[in-house]
CSV table of C-alpha atoms in Angstrom, one decimal:
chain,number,residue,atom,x,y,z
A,26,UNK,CA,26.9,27.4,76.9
A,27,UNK,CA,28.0,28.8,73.4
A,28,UNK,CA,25.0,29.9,71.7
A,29,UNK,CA,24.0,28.1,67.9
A,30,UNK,CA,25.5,30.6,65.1
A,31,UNK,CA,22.6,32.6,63.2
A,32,UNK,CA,21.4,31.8,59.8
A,33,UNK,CA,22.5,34.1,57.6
A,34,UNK,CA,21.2,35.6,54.5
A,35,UNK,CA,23.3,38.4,53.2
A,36,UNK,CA,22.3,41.0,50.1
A,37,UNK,CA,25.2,42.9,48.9
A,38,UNK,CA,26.6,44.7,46.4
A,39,UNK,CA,30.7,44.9,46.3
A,40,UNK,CA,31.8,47.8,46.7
A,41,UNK,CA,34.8,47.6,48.8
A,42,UNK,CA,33.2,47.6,52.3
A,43,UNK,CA,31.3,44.9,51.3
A,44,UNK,CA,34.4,42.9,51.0
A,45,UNK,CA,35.3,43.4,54.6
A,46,UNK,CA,31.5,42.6,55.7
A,47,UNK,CA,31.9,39.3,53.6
A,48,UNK,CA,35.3,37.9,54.9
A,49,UNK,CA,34.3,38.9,58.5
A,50,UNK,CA,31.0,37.1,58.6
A,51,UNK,CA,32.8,33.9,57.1
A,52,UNK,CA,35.3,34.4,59.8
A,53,UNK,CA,32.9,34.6,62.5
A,54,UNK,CA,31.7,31.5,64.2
A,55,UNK,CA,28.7,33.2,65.8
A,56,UNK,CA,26.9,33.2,62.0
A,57,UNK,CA,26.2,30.5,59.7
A,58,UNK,CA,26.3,32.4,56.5
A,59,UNK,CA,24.1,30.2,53.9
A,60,UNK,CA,23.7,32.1,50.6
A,61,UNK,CA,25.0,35.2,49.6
A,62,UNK,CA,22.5,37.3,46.8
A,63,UNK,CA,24.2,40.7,44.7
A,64,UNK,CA,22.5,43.3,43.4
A,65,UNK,CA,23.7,46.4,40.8
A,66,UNK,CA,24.5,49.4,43.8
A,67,UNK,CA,28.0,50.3,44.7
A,68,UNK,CA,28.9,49.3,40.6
A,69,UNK,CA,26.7,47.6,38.1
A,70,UNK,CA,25.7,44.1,38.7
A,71,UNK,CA,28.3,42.7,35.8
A,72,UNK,CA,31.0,43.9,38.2
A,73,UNK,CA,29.7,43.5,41.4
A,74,UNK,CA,28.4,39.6,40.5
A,75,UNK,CA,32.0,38.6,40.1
A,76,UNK,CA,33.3,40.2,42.9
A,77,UNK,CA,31.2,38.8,45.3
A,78,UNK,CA,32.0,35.5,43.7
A,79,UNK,CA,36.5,36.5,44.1
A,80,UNK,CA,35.5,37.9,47.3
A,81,UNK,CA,34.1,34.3,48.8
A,82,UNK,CA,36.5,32.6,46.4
A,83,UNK,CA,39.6,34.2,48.2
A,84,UNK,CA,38.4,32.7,51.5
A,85,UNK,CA,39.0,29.3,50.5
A,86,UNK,CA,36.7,26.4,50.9
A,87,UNK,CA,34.9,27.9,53.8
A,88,UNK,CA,33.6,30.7,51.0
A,89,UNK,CA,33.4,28.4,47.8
A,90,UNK,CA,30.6,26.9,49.9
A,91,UNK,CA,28.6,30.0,50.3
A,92,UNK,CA,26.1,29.9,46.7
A,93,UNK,CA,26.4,32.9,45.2
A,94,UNK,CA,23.4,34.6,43.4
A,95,UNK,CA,22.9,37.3,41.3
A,96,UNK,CA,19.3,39.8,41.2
A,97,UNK,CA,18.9,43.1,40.5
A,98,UNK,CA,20.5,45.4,38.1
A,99,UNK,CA,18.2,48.5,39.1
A,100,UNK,CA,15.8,49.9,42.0
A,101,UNK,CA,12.6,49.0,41.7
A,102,UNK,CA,11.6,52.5,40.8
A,103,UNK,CA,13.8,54.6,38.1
A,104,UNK,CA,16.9,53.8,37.0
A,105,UNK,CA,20.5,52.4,38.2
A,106,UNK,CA,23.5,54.7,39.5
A,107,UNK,CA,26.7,53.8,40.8
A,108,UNK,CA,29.3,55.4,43.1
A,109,UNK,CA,32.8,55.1,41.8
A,110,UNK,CA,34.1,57.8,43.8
A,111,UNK,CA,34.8,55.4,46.6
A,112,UNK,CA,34.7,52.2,45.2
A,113,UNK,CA,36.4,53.1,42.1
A,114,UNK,CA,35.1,52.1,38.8
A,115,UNK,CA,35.8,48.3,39.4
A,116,UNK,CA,34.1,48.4,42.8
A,117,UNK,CA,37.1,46.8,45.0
A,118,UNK,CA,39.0,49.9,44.6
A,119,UNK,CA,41.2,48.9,41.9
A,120,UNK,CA,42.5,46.0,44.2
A,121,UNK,CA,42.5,42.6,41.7
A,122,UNK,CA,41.8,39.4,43.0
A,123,UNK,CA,41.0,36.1,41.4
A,124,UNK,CA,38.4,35.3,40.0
A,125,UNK,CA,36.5,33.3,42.2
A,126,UNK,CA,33.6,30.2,41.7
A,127,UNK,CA,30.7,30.7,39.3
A,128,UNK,CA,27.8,31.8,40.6
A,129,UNK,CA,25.0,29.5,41.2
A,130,UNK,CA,21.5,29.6,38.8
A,131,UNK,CA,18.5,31.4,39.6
A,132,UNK,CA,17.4,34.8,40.6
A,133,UNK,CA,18.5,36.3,44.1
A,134,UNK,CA,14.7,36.9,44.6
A,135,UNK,CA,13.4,33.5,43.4
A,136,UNK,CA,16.8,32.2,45.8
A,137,UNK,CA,15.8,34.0,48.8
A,138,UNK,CA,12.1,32.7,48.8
A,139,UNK,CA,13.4,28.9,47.9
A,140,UNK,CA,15.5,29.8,51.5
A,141,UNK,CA,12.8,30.7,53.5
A,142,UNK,CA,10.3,28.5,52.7
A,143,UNK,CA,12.5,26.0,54.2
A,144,UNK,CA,13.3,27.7,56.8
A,145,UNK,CA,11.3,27.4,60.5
A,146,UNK,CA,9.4,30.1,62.0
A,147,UNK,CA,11.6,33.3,62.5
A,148,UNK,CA,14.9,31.5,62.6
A,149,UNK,CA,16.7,33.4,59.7
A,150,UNK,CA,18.4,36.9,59.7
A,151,UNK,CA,18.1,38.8,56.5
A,152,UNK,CA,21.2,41.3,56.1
A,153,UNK,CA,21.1,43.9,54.0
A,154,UNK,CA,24.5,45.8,52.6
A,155,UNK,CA,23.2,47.5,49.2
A,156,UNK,CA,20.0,48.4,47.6
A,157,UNK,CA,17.0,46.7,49.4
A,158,UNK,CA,15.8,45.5,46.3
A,159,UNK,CA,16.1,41.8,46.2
A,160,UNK,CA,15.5,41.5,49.8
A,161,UNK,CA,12.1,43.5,49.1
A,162,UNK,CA,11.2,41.5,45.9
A,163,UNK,CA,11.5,38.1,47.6
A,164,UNK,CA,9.3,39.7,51.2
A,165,UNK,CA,6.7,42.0,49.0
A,166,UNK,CA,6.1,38.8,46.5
A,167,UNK,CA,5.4,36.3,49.0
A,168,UNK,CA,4.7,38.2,52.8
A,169,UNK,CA,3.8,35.5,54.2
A,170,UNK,CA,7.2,34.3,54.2
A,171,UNK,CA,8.3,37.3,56.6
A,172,UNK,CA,7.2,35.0,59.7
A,173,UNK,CA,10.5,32.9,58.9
A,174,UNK,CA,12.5,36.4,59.5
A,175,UNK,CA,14.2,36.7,63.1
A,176,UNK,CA,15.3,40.2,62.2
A,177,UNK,CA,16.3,42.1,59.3
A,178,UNK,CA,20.1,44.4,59.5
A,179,UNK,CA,20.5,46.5,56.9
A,180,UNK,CA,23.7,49.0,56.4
A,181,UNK,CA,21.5,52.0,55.3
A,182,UNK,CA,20.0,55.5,56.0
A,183,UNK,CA,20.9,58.6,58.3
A,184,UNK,CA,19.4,60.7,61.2
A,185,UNK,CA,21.6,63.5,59.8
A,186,UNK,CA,22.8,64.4,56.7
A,187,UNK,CA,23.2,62.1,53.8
A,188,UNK,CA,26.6,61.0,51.8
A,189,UNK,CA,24.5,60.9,48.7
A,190,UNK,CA,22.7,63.8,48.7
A,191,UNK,CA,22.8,66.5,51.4
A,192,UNK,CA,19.3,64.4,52.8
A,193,UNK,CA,19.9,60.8,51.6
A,194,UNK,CA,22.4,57.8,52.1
A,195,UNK,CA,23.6,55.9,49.1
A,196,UNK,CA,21.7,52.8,49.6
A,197,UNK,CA,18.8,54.2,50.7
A,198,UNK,CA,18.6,56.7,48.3
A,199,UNK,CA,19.3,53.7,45.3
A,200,UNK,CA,15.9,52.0,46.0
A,201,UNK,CA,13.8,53.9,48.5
A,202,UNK,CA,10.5,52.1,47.8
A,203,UNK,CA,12.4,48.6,48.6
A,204,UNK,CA,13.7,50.1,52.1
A,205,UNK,CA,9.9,51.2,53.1
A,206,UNK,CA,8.8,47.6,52.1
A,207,UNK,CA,11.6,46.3,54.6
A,208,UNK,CA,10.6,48.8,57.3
A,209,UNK,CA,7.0,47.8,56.7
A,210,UNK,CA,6.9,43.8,56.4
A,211,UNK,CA,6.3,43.5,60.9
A,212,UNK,CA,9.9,41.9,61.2
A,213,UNK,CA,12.4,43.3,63.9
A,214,UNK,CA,14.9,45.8,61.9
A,215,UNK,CA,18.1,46.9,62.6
A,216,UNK,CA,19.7,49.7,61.3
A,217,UNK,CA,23.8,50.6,60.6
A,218,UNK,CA,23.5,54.3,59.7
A,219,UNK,CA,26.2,56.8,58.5
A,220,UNK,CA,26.0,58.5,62.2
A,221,UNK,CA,27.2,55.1,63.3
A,222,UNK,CA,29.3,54.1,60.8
A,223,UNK,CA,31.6,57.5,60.8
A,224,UNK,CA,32.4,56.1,64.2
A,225,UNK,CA,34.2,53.3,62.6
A,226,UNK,CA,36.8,55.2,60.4
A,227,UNK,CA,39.6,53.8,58.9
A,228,UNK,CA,42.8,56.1,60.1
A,229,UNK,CA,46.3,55.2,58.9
A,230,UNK,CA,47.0,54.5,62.2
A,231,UNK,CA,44.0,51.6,61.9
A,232,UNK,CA,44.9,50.4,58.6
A,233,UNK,CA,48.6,49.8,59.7
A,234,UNK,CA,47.6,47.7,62.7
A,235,UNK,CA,44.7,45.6,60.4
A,236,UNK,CA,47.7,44.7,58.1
A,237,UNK,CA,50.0,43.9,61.1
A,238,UNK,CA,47.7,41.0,62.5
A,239,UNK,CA,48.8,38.4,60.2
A,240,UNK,CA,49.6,37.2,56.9
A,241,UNK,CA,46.4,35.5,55.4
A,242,UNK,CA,45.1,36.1,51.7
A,243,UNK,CA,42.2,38.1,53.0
A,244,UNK,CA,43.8,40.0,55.6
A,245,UNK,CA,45.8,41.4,52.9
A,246,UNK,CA,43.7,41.9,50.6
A,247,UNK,CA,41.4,44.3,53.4
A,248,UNK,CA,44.3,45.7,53.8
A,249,UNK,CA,44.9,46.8,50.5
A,250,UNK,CA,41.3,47.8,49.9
A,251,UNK,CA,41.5,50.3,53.4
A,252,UNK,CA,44.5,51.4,51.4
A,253,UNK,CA,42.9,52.5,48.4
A,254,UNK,CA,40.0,54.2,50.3
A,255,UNK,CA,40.2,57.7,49.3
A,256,UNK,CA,40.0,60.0,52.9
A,257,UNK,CA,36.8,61.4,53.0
A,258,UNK,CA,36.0,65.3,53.0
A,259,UNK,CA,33.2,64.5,55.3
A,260,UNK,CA,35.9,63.8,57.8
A,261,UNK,CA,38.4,66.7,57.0
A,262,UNK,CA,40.3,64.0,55.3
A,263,UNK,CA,41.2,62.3,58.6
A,264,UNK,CA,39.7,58.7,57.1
A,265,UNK,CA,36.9,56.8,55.5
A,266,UNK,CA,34.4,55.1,57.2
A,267,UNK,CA,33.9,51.9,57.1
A,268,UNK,CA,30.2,51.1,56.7
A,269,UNK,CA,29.3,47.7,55.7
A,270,UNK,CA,31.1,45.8,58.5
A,271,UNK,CA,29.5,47.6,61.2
A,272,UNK,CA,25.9,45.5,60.3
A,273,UNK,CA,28.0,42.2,60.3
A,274,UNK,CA,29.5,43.0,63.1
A,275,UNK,CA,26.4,43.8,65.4
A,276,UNK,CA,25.4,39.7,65.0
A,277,UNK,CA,29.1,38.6,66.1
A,278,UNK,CA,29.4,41.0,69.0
A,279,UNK,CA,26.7,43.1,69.5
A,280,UNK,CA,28.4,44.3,72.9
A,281,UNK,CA,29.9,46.9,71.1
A,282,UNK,CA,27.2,48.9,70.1
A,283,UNK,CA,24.8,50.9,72.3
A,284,UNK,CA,21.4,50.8,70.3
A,285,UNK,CA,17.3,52.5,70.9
A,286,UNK,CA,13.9,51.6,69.7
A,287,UNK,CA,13.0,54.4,67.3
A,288,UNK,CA,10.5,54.8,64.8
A,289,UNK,CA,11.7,54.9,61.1
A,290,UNK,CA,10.6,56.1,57.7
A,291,UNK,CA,12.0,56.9,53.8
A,292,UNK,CA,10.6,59.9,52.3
A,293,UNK,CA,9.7,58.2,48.8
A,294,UNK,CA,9.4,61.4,46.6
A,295,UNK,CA,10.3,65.2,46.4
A,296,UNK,CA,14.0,66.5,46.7
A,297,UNK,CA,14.7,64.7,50.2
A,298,UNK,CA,13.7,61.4,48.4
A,299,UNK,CA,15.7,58.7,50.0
A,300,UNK,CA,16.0,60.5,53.3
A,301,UNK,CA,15.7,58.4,56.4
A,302,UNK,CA,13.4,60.1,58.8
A,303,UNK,CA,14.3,58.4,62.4
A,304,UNK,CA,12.4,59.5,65.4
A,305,UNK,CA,14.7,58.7,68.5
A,306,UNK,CA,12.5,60.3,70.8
A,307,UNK,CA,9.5,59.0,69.7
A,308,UNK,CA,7.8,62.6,69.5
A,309,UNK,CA,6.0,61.4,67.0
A,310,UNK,CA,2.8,59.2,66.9
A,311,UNK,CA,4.2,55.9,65.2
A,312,UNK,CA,5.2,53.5,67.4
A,313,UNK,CA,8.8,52.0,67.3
A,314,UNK,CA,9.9,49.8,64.3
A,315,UNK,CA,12.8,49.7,64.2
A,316,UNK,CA,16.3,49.4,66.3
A,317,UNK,CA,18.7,52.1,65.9
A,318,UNK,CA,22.4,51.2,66.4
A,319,UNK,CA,23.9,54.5,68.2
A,320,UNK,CA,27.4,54.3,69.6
A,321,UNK,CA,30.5,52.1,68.4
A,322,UNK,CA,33.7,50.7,70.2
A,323,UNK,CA,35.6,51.6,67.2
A,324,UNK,CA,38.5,50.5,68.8
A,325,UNK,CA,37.2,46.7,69.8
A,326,UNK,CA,35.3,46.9,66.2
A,327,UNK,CA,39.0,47.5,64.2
A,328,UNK,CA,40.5,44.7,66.7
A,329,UNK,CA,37.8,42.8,66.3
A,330,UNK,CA,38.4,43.1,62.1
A,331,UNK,CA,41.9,42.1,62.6
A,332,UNK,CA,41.9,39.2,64.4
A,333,UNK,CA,39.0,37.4,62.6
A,334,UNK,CA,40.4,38.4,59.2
A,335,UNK,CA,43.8,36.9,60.2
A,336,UNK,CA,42.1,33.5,60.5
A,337,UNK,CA,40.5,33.5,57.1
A,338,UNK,CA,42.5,32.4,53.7
């Protein structure tokens, strides 16, 4: 018996990665993906706003469906900072598409609430690709709504060393207060970190055979964006990783991931703030809250990518 497809509520903030995350989930029959929030992250939210809304638009009808809804320009604490050293200063890595459908009224906040409230007892995932902030707005403003969450996936933090700063990860490090509200709220987390996510980098090799499985608009367009990732130091120049996919693709097959209960925590000030303390072990005395996703099939993962993507626009 195939199982019902998950409800899906995804925060992003594209940022090229995020691209990839959005075409596979539409792809993916497992997940019903219902609304689609942005926030300021990767670029400000006047960029990454419309390219969520070309990224969905490329997809056809299947993402003109999708409401797209715009939230946060800035953390909830301090103020905003992009990363155009990836993404470049557009976000999609200088890769055009066109523009897609206008994005829907409201507040991503104010959205997400309006979702939930509707929804029935934990029967909605919350995924998280940017920034926790609009995710953590809609939970800290109305907790009670929390018992509609099934689980909560979120592409963020590290066990080891940061991409950020040598302690922090981009997105955790952009709003740290928002990720300890999502750690906190009692709801079932998962977390995509940069130890698992260097395990899915794009090699030339990879990025040949994505653009070999067909002929679709937004199989080339991921194409083009692997392209135009620059290789990354952290990985002698070898490839990029390729983090935002990895959370979308633990709902669609989750067999390719070997995960742990571990207990999780952002340091919120000092110079480690945004640093993702995760104790696998549990040496410590809190008890689990969290599920850590440890190993990869990087090779099912990039197969995976391909095939889906080639069914899409």
């Amino acid at each position: 018996m195939t199982a019902a497809p998950r409800t899906i509520l995804l925060d992003c903030d594209p940022g090229t990665d995020d691209a990839i995350a959005l075409w596979l989930a539409l792809a993916s029959p497992e997940i019903d993906l219902r609304l689609v929030t942005v926030a300021g992250g990767n670029v400000g939210l006047e960029k990454t706003l419309p390219n969520a809304r070309a990224v969905l638009g490329l997809a056809g009808a299947r993402g003109s469906a999708v409401p797209v809804v715009g939230g946060a320009d800035r953390p909830l604490v301090g103020a905003f900072r992009s990363e155009t050293q990836v993404h470049g200063e557009d976000g999609l890595g200088g890769v055009v598409l066109p523009e897609g459908p206008a994005a829907a009224p409201g507040l991503a906040a104010d959205v997400l609430r309006e979702r939930l409230r509707a929804a029935p007892p934990e029967s909605v995932t919350l995924v998280g690709l940017g920034p926790a902030t609009n995710l953590a707005l809609a939970l800290a403003t109305e907790p009670a709504l929390a018992g509609r969450v099934a689980e909560i996936v979120l592409m963020t933090g590290a066990v080891g060393e940061g991409n950020w700063t040598p302690a922090a990860e981009f997105n955790a490090a952009m709003d740290p207060e928002a990720l300890a509200m999502l750690l906190g709220c009692g709801r079932p987390v998962t977390l995509a970190t940069l130890d698992l996510t260097a395990q899915a980098l794009v090699t030339p090799a990879r990025a040949a055979a994505l653009r070999a499985c067909g002929g679709g608009r937004c199989l080339r367009a991921a194409a083009d964006i692997l392209a135009a990732l620059p290789p990354s130091r952290r990985f002698d120049g070898r490839g990029a990783p390729l983090h935002d996919p990895c959370a979308v693709a633990w709902l669609v097959a989750p067999a390719l991931f070997t995960h742990r209960p571990v207990s999780a925590a952002v340091v919120l000030e000092g110079p480690d703030r945004g640093r993702t303390r995760i104790d696998r072990w549990q040496r410590g005395p809190a008890p689990p809250n969290a599920r850590l996703l440890e190993r990869l099939d990087a090779d099912a993962f990039f197969a995976l990518l391909g095939e889906r993507l080639a069914t899409l626009g």
